[in-house]
Amino acid sequence: MSTPDIPRLLPWTGQDGKPCYLLTDRDDSPLSRRAGQVEALQLRMAAGLLEHARVLIDDPAVDARQLRFLSAQLSTALQDVLRVAQSRGARSADDDVPSDLGF
């Protein structure tokens, strides 16, 4: 087994909020598979939240408290999606994805 060139950014952070990385040259390791499952879940949740946001934004009865809560949830989902994009971009060696997305 050789040493990987680029560590994989995992879709979660450590207790102190710092990024977690996986150093492996195997995409089929248990932790790699789990990270892929978490990424897929995060992307599905973000898509669902976006649909919910569209409904709330179009509802004139929605109050400021509900919109603040929605914006907090959208912010969290966006952070997750950006982490997935950064991780996948680094693994595909795609230069179009910035290596530091500022979170």
C-alpha atoms as one frame of an Amber mdcrd trajectory, in Angstrom:
protein
   0.000   0.000   0.000   1.469   3.341  -1.017   1.075   6.659   0.752  -1.625
   8.884  -0.753  -0.577  12.197  -2.272  -3.600  14.144  -1.014  -5.407  13.497
   2.264  -9.183  13.189   2.000 -11.118  15.953   3.711 -13.822  14.178   5.685
 -17.396  15.510   5.772 -17.270  16.216   9.506 -15.089  18.230  11.849 -13.346
  17.363  15.081 -14.587  18.401  18.496 -12.813  21.733  18.195 -14.322  22.436
  14.768 -11.093  21.761  12.887 -11.194  19.716   9.682 -10.628  15.964   9.794
  -8.589  14.183   7.124  -8.114  10.583   6.084  -4.773   9.363   4.798  -5.286
   6.236   2.723  -4.761   5.044  -0.802  -7.928   2.911  -0.659 -11.302   4.314
  -1.669 -12.965   1.168  -0.338 -11.749   1.365   3.266 -14.490   1.328   5.933
 -13.866   4.982   6.819 -13.829   6.022   3.148 -17.149   4.266   2.582 -18.634
   5.891   5.706 -17.425   9.322   4.578 -19.086   8.747   1.195 -22.348   7.803
   2.934 -22.223  10.934   5.108 -21.489  13.128   2.078 -24.462  11.650   0.225
 -26.704  12.225   3.251 -25.518  15.830   3.612 -26.244  16.520  -0.059 -29.739
  14.981   0.169 -30.487  16.974   3.320 -29.322  20.200   1.665 -31.549  19.538
  -1.350 -34.526  18.865   0.917 -33.849  21.995   2.936 -33.665  24.042  -0.259
 -37.103  22.781  -1.300 -38.450  23.665   2.159 -36.876  27.127   1.887 -38.625
  27.767  -1.419 -41.977  27.000   0.195 -41.308  29.192   3.249 -40.013  32.119
   1.218 -43.177  32.107  -0.899 -45.461  31.988   2.168 -46.532  35.508   3.268
 -47.533  34.140   6.697 -43.948  33.165   7.596 -42.526  35.374  10.336 -39.008
  36.661  10.993 -38.294  33.974  13.618 -39.003  31.225  11.100 -36.853  32.900
   8.470 -33.950  33.324  10.914 -34.148  29.623  11.771 -34.281  28.773   8.067
 -31.241  30.934   7.341 -29.272  29.224  10.135 -30.145  25.800   8.739 -29.286
  26.883   5.185 -25.946  28.237   6.401 -25.083  24.900   8.010 -26.156  22.978
   4.912 -24.118  25.263   2.657 -21.037  24.731   4.820 -21.514  20.952   4.517
 -21.969  21.142   0.749 -18.860  23.299   0.359 -16.855  20.790   2.412 -18.076
  17.969   0.142 -17.163  20.019  -2.947 -13.712  20.779  -1.576 -13.107  17.132
  -0.713 -14.311  15.821  -4.049 -12.457  18.507  -5.961  -9.194  17.660  -4.236
  -9.659  13.957  -4.957 -10.438  14.546  -8.629  -7.551  17.029  -8.986 -10.042
  19.506 -10.460  -8.447  22.946 -10.526 -11.880  24.609 -10.787 -12.613  23.860
  -7.114 -10.704  26.137  -4.731  -8.578  24.259  -2.201  -9.505  26.693   0.565
 -13.161  27.656   0.615 -12.824  29.783   3.736 -14.456  27.684   6.416
